[in-house]
N, CA, C and O of each residue as an XYZ file, in Angstrom:
492
protein
N     -72.185    -16.551     29.120
C     -71.861    -15.416     28.225
C     -70.380    -15.096     28.279
O     -69.755    -15.120     29.339
N     -69.833    -14.794     27.101
C     -68.440    -14.374     26.964
C     -68.439    -13.027     26.313
O     -69.129    -12.808     25.317
N     -67.666    -12.115     26.867
C     -67.517    -10.796     26.247
C     -66.102    -10.683     25.640
O     -65.114    -11.083     26.256
N     -66.037    -10.148     24.465
C     -64.799     -9.969     23.745
C     -64.628     -8.486     23.371
O     -65.532     -7.898     22.776
N     -63.510     -7.893     23.703
C     -63.282     -6.500     23.427
C     -61.999     -6.346     22.659
O     -60.928     -6.667     23.174
N     -62.077     -5.874     21.472
C     -60.903     -5.653     20.597
C     -60.380     -4.285     20.737
O     -61.112     -3.360     21.092
N     -59.120     -4.131     20.465
C     -58.462     -2.828     20.378
C     -57.252     -2.879     19.468
O     -56.761     -3.966     19.165
N     -56.757     -1.733     19.025
C     -55.521     -1.698     18.328
C     -55.601     -1.424     16.845
O     -54.568     -1.353     16.179
N     -56.806     -1.266     16.303
C     -56.925     -0.962     14.858
C     -56.515      0.489     14.581
O     -56.291      1.276     15.501
N     -56.424      0.813     13.305
C     -56.087      2.133     12.929
C     -55.769      2.258     11.449
O     -55.976      1.331     10.666
N     -55.253      3.443     11.084
C     -54.894      3.741      9.690
C     -53.324      3.703      9.592
O     -52.617      4.415     10.305
N     -52.852      2.865      8.702
C     -51.387      2.771      8.525
C     -51.089      2.734      7.022
O     -51.992      2.603      6.195
N     -49.824      2.851      6.701
C     -49.419      2.742      5.310
C     -48.942      1.339      4.980
O     -48.581      0.573      5.874
N     -48.940      1.006      3.714
C     -48.501     -0.322      3.249
C     -47.086     -0.560      3.761
O     -46.221      0.312      3.681
N     -46.873     -1.757      4.287
C     -45.564     -2.091      4.822
C     -45.424     -1.910      6.333
O     -44.489     -2.426      6.945
N     -46.364     -1.172      6.925
C     -46.335     -0.918      8.378
C     -46.826     -2.128      9.156
O     -47.228     -3.144      8.590
N     -46.778     -1.981     10.453
C     -47.270     -3.029     11.347
C     -48.298     -2.493     12.315
O     -48.337     -1.298     12.608
N     -49.120     -3.381     12.801
C     -50.124     -3.068     13.809
C     -50.292     -4.287     14.714
O     -50.074     -5.414     14.269
N     -50.670     -4.085     15.955
C     -51.014     -5.177     16.843
C     -52.420     -5.009     17.379
O     -52.755     -4.005     18.007
N     -53.243     -6.030     17.114
C     -54.587     -6.056     17.636
C     -54.617     -6.855     18.937
O     -53.868     -7.818     19.098
N     -55.478     -6.455     19.854
C     -55.671     -7.205     21.105
C     -57.112     -7.552     21.282
O     -57.985     -6.805     20.840
N     -57.395     -8.672     21.923
C     -58.738     -9.101     22.232
C     -58.765     -9.630     23.654
O     -58.132    -10.640     23.961
N     -59.480     -8.962     24.500
C     -59.594     -9.365     25.894
C     -60.938    -10.080     26.103
O     -61.991     -9.557     25.740
N     -60.885    -11.266     26.683
C     -62.095    -12.068     26.942
C     -62.435    -11.991     28.429
O     -61.563    -12.026     29.297
N     -63.744    -11.884     28.685
C     -64.192    -11.875     30.040
C     -65.511    -12.638     30.113
O     -66.084    -13.021     29.094
N     -65.979    -12.850     31.348
C     -67.220    -13.638     31.526
C     -66.889    -15.079     31.633
O     -65.811    -15.430     32.112
N     -67.806    -15.961     31.189
C     -67.657    -17.404     31.298
C     -66.806    -17.941     30.160
O     -67.294    -18.696     29.318
N     -65.549    -17.559     30.130
C     -64.689    -17.942     28.994
C     -64.119    -19.345     29.134
O     -63.555    -19.885     28.183
N     -64.266    -19.947     30.334
C     -63.711    -21.309     30.508
C     -64.372    -22.285     29.559
O     -65.598    -22.328     29.453
N     -63.582    -23.048     28.889
C     -64.144    -24.022     27.955
C     -64.185    -23.560     26.532
O     -64.333    -24.372     25.619
N     -64.055    -22.256     26.319
C     -63.999    -21.711     24.988
C     -62.527    -21.711     24.577
O     -61.823    -20.715     24.747
N     -62.074    -22.836     24.036
C     -60.638    -23.015     23.877
C     -60.086    -22.322     22.641
O     -58.922    -21.924     22.639
N     -60.855    -22.172     21.628
C     -60.379    -21.531     20.363
C     -60.700    -20.040     20.429
O     -61.838    -19.633     20.660
N     -59.687    -19.270     20.224
C     -59.878    -17.822     20.065
C     -59.185    -17.423     18.767
O     -58.196    -18.026     18.351
N     -59.740    -16.386     18.143
C     -59.081    -15.974     16.908
C     -59.680    -14.764     16.251
O     -60.425    -13.997     16.861
N     -59.330    -14.609     14.970
C     -59.695    -13.400     14.275
C     -60.281    -13.769     12.896
O     -59.779    -14.641     12.186
N     -61.332    -13.080     12.573
C     -61.868    -13.002     11.211
C     -61.811    -11.609     10.791
O     -61.634    -10.714     11.618
N     -61.962    -11.366      9.468
C     -62.058     -9.969      8.975
C     -63.077     -9.897      7.853
O     -63.349    -10.863      7.140
N     -63.621     -8.702      7.740
C     -64.614     -8.446      6.704
C     -64.399     -7.139      6.050
O     -64.459     -6.089      6.690
N     -64.143     -7.187      4.749
C     -63.973     -5.979      3.938
C     -65.340     -5.618      3.325
O     -66.211     -6.478      3.190
N     -65.512     -4.358      2.962
C     -66.791     -3.908      2.387
C     -67.208     -4.766      1.214
O     -66.419     -5.000      0.299
N     -68.444     -5.237      1.235
C     -68.974     -6.028      0.108
C     -68.516     -7.446      0.065
O     -68.855     -8.186     -0.859
N     -67.737     -7.848      1.066
C     -67.196     -9.240      1.044
C     -67.718    -10.008      2.261
O     -68.231     -9.445      3.228
N     -67.552    -11.355      2.149
C     -67.894    -12.234      3.221
C     -66.871    -12.118      4.365
O     -65.721    -11.748      4.132
N     -67.278    -12.424      5.559
C     -66.347    -12.506      6.684
C     -65.426    -13.688      6.448
O     -65.879    -14.800      6.177
N     -64.148    -13.439      6.553
C     -63.160    -14.528      6.239
C     -62.231    -14.794      7.416
O     -61.911    -13.907      8.207
N     -61.808    -16.070      7.498
C     -60.913    -16.538      8.503
C     -59.527    -15.867      8.361
O     -59.002    -15.727      7.256
N     -58.972    -15.472      9.469
C     -57.613    -14.949      9.484
C     -56.652    -15.878     10.265
O     -55.664    -16.372      9.722
N     -56.969    -16.090     11.521
C     -56.069    -16.907     12.367
C     -56.777    -17.319     13.647
O     -57.658    -16.616     14.143
N     -56.383    -18.453     14.163
C     -56.852    -18.903     15.488
C     -55.717    -19.459     16.330
O     -54.663    -19.853     15.830
N     -55.978    -19.474     17.621
C     -55.022    -20.080     18.557
C     -55.825    -20.847     19.621
O     -56.877    -20.400     20.078
N     -55.295    -22.002     19.990
C     -55.904    -22.793     21.083
C     -55.368    -22.262     22.385
O     -54.154    -22.185     22.575
N     -56.259    -21.892     23.291
C     -55.817    -21.294     24.571
C     -55.074    -22.353     25.389
O     -54.176    -22.004     26.155
N     -55.415    -23.615     25.253
C     -54.811    -24.644     26.105
C     -53.418    -25.078     25.588
O     -52.475    -25.217     26.367
N     -53.309    -25.287     24.272
C     -52.077    -25.822     23.721
C     -51.215    -24.816     23.012
O     -50.022    -25.052     22.822
N     -51.793    -23.682     22.610
C     -51.090    -22.675     21.853
C     -50.986    -23.004     20.373
O     -50.324    -22.279     19.630
N     -51.616    -24.065     19.934
C     -51.618    -24.422     18.511
C     -52.305    -23.350     17.703
O     -53.342    -22.817     18.098
N     -51.700    -23.034     16.544
C     -52.184    -21.907     15.705
C     -52.548    -22.339     14.306
O     -52.095    -23.369     13.807
N     -53.381    -21.522     13.684
C     -53.703    -21.698     12.265
C     -53.790    -20.347     11.609
O     -54.199    -19.367     12.231
N     -53.401    -20.296     10.337
C     -53.438    -19.027      9.605
C     -54.045    -19.238      8.236
O     -53.935    -20.310      7.641
N     -54.687    -18.189      7.750
C     -55.086    -18.171      6.341
C     -53.843    -18.043      5.511
O     -52.858    -17.449      5.951
N     -53.870    -18.590      4.311
C     -52.699    -18.479      3.413
C     -52.353    -17.025      3.114
O     -51.188    -16.676      2.923
N     -53.357    -16.207      3.077
C     -53.146    -14.786      2.696
C     -52.352    -13.983      3.750
O     -51.832    -12.904      3.466
N     -52.277    -14.535      4.955
C     -51.578    -13.791      6.035
C     -50.393    -14.577      6.589
O     -49.639    -14.045      7.403
N     -50.214    -15.794      6.182
C     -49.119    -16.629      6.650
C     -47.791    -16.029      6.378
O     -47.492    -15.623      5.255
N     -46.967    -15.968      7.429
C     -45.645    -15.315      7.289
C     -45.643    -13.865      7.588
O     -44.570    -13.295      7.787
N     -46.810    -13.203      7.634
C     -46.890    -11.781      7.926
C     -47.600    -11.519      9.257
O     -47.296    -10.545      9.946
N     -48.519    -12.367      9.604
C     -49.298    -12.181     10.871
C     -48.881    -13.271     11.857
O     -48.582    -14.407     11.490
N     -48.875    -12.854     13.160
C     -48.602    -13.848     14.200
C     -49.625    -13.664     15.282
O     -49.866    -12.552     15.751
N     -50.234    -14.773     15.681
C     -51.229    -14.768     16.738
C     -50.554    -15.339     18.002
O     -49.741    -16.262     17.937
N     -50.925    -14.754     19.145
C     -50.346    -15.222     20.420
C     -51.365    -14.995     21.482
O     -52.396    -14.355     21.275
N     -51.035    -15.562     22.683
C     -52.016    -15.413     23.785
C     -51.275    -15.114     25.071
O     -50.097    -15.443     25.210
N     -51.970    -14.488     26.017
C     -51.517    -14.290     27.372
C     -52.561    -14.890     28.244
O     -53.550    -14.225     28.555
N     -52.393    -16.124     28.658
C     -53.431    -16.801     29.425
C     -53.801    -16.146     30.728
O     -54.949    -16.210     31.167
N     -52.814    -15.508     31.354
C     -53.079    -14.856     32.630
C     -54.032    -13.660     32.445
O     -54.786    -13.317     33.356
N     -53.992    -13.057     31.309
C     -54.804    -11.870     31.029
C     -56.033    -12.228     30.197
O     -56.852    -11.355     29.906
N     -56.179    -13.516     29.805
C     -57.330    -13.905     28.946
C     -57.337    -13.076     27.695
O     -58.400    -12.659     27.234
N     -56.167    -12.825     27.131
C     -56.062    -11.901     25.973
C     -55.311    -12.589     24.854
O     -54.345    -13.323     25.060
N     -55.802    -12.318     23.671
C     -55.165    -12.832     22.412
C     -54.696    -11.629     21.593
O     -55.335    -10.577     21.575
N     -53.586    -11.810     20.933
C     -52.991    -10.725     20.147
C     -52.856    -11.176     18.697
O     -52.667    -12.355     18.398
N     -52.961    -10.194     17.817
C     -52.654    -10.473     16.402
C     -51.619     -9.390     15.967
O     -51.946     -8.219     15.774
N     -50.371     -9.854     15.829
C     -49.351     -8.960     15.312
C     -49.345     -9.007     13.806
O     -49.122    -10.065     13.219
N     -49.582     -7.896     13.181
C     -49.682     -7.811     11.759
C     -48.504     -7.003     11.184
O     -48.315     -5.843     11.550
N     -47.741     -7.590     10.316
C     -46.575     -6.940      9.709
C     -46.733     -6.930      8.197
O     -47.570     -7.628      7.623
N     -45.914     -6.129      7.593
C     -45.910     -6.016      6.115
C     -47.327     -5.878      5.585
O     -47.732     -6.584      4.661
N     -48.070     -4.964      6.181
C     -49.486     -4.826      5.835
C     -49.651     -4.351      4.389
O     -48.835     -3.604      3.851
N     -50.744     -4.820      3.792
C     -51.059     -4.536      2.392
C     -52.418     -3.863      2.332
O     -53.239     -4.063      3.227
N     -52.681     -3.062      1.288
C     -54.002     -2.486      1.158
C     -55.130     -3.523      1.213
O     -56.227     -3.242      1.696
N     -54.838     -4.722      0.710
C     -55.906     -5.747      0.736
C     -56.203     -6.315      2.110
O     -57.128     -7.108      2.283
N     -55.387     -5.888      3.109
C     -55.683     -6.300      4.496
C     -56.737     -5.362      5.109
O     -57.232     -5.600      6.211
N     -57.060     -4.312      4.383
C     -58.086     -3.371      4.942
C     -59.398     -4.078      5.174
O     -59.972     -4.683      4.269
N     -59.864     -3.987      6.416
C     -61.125     -4.647      6.789
C     -61.446     -4.291      8.241
O     -60.655     -3.674      8.954
N     -62.638     -4.708      8.637
C     -62.925     -4.731     10.056
C     -62.524     -6.062     10.580
O     -62.925     -7.094     10.041
N     -61.735     -6.066     11.627
C     -61.211     -7.302     12.226
C     -62.030     -7.640     13.458
O     -62.213     -6.808     14.347
N     -62.522     -8.879     13.498
C     -63.388     -9.321     14.585
C     -62.689    -10.437     15.384
O     -62.123    -11.370     14.815
N     -62.746    -10.312     16.668
C     -62.307    -11.354     17.569
C     -63.445    -12.323     17.818
O     -64.605    -11.918     17.892
N     -63.127    -13.575     17.946
C     -64.162    -14.555     18.122
C     -63.685    -15.742     18.953
O     -62.485    -15.942     19.145
N     -64.634    -16.515     19.437
C     -64.268    -17.683     20.213
C     -65.315    -18.791     20.050
O     -66.485    -18.533     19.766
N     -64.855    -20.027     20.241
C     -65.783    -21.173     20.145
C     -65.256    -22.275     21.043
O     -64.067    -22.323     21.360
N     -66.156    -23.162     21.448
C     -65.771    -24.327     22.158
C     -65.173    -25.334     21.148
O     -65.588    -25.372     19.990
N     -64.204    -26.140     21.595
C     -63.634    -27.111     20.715
C     -62.558    -26.511     19.802
O     -62.022    -25.434     20.062
N     -62.263    -27.243     18.728
C     -61.161    -26.881     17.882
C     -61.469    -25.765     16.901
O     -62.601    -25.292     16.797
N     -60.440    -25.361     16.192
C     -60.531    -24.283     15.230
C     -61.435    -24.658     14.102
O     -61.604    -25.838     13.795
N     -62.027    -23.655     13.474
C     -62.862    -23.852     12.317
C     -62.686    -22.664     11.317
O     -62.476    -21.517     11.710
N     -62.781    -22.999     10.046
C     -62.679    -21.975      9.029
C     -63.974    -21.182      8.863
O     -63.993    -20.138      8.210
N     -65.065    -21.692      9.465
C     -66.406    -21.165      9.162
C     -66.895    -20.231     10.258
O     -67.010    -20.629     11.418
N     -67.184    -18.976      9.884
C     -67.618    -18.001     10.862
C     -68.892    -18.425     11.605
O     -69.060    -18.090     12.778
N     -69.777    -19.146     10.944
C     -71.046    -19.524     11.558
C     -70.857    -20.490     12.713
O     -71.771    -20.662     13.519
N     -69.714    -21.115     12.815
C     -69.462    -22.103     13.843
C     -68.927    -21.494     15.124
O     -68.699    -22.216     16.095
N     -68.721    -20.188     15.155
C     -68.232    -19.526     16.339
C     -69.361    -18.959     17.181
O     -70.429    -18.600     16.686
N     -69.078    -18.894     18.478
C     -70.178    -18.640     19.430
C     -70.283    -17.169     19.846
O     -71.398    -16.670     20.003
N     -69.207    -16.484     20.024
C     -69.201    -15.102     20.476
C     -68.269    -14.278     19.608
O     -67.256    -14.755     19.096
N     -68.672    -12.973     19.462
C     -67.916    -12.052     18.636
C     -67.723    -10.726     19.357
O     -68.570    -10.276     20.129
N     -66.585    -10.124     19.077
C     -66.411     -8.740     19.515
C     -67.073     -7.754     18.562
O     -67.669     -8.131     17.553
N     -66.948     -6.484     18.916
C     -67.619     -5.471     18.112
C     -66.859     -5.123     16.789
O     -67.410     -4.515     15.871
N     -65.609     -5.532     16.750
C     -64.816     -5.273     15.566
C     -63.956     -4.046     15.694
O     -64.315     -3.094     16.387
N     -62.816     -4.062     15.024
C     -61.943     -2.915     14.991
C     -61.452     -2.686     13.582
O     -61.032     -3.630     12.911
N     -61.496     -1.446     13.119
C     -61.179     -1.135     11.730
C     -59.671     -1.065     11.548
O     -58.959     -0.432     12.328
N     -59.192     -1.743     10.480
C     -57.805     -1.627     10.056
C     -57.837     -1.164      8.575
O     -58.417     -1.804      7.698
N     -57.186     -0.030      8.369
C     -57.120      0.560      7.045
C     -55.667      0.700      6.625
O     -54.860      1.306      7.330
N     -55.349      0.144      5.492
C     -53.945      0.223      4.995
C     -53.958      0.985      3.713
O     -54.599      0.575      2.746
N     -53.280      2.057      3.686
C     -53.174      2.915      2.510
C     -51.998      2.561      1.656
O     -50.976      2.100      2.164
N     -52.119      2.766      0.361
C     -50.986      2.392     -0.534
C     -50.049      3.520     -0.738
O     -49.057      3.376     -1.453
């Protein structure tokens, strides 16, 4: 079992920044990919970004490339998502997730999920 706890969401204005954190605990060894998906009301859960805990290799959705940065603190088993130049269309519940093996664009291929944190961007 792996537990994921997100924090850092909130209400901001367009153009502002936020940093999300995700702390992993439990049997996290071997779950090399950690990352973020998001889900807006009435929409499918969509890929945002992932990072490989071993290599630091990252992937981003085109919609956030250049605005969001994912990073990790291996000592703390924590992954961060720094979000800048936020737009109203970034409004969603952001979920931390993890899987064994490499990154995947598909939510169904991930093994564990956090409870989600709400990010609301007003125009």
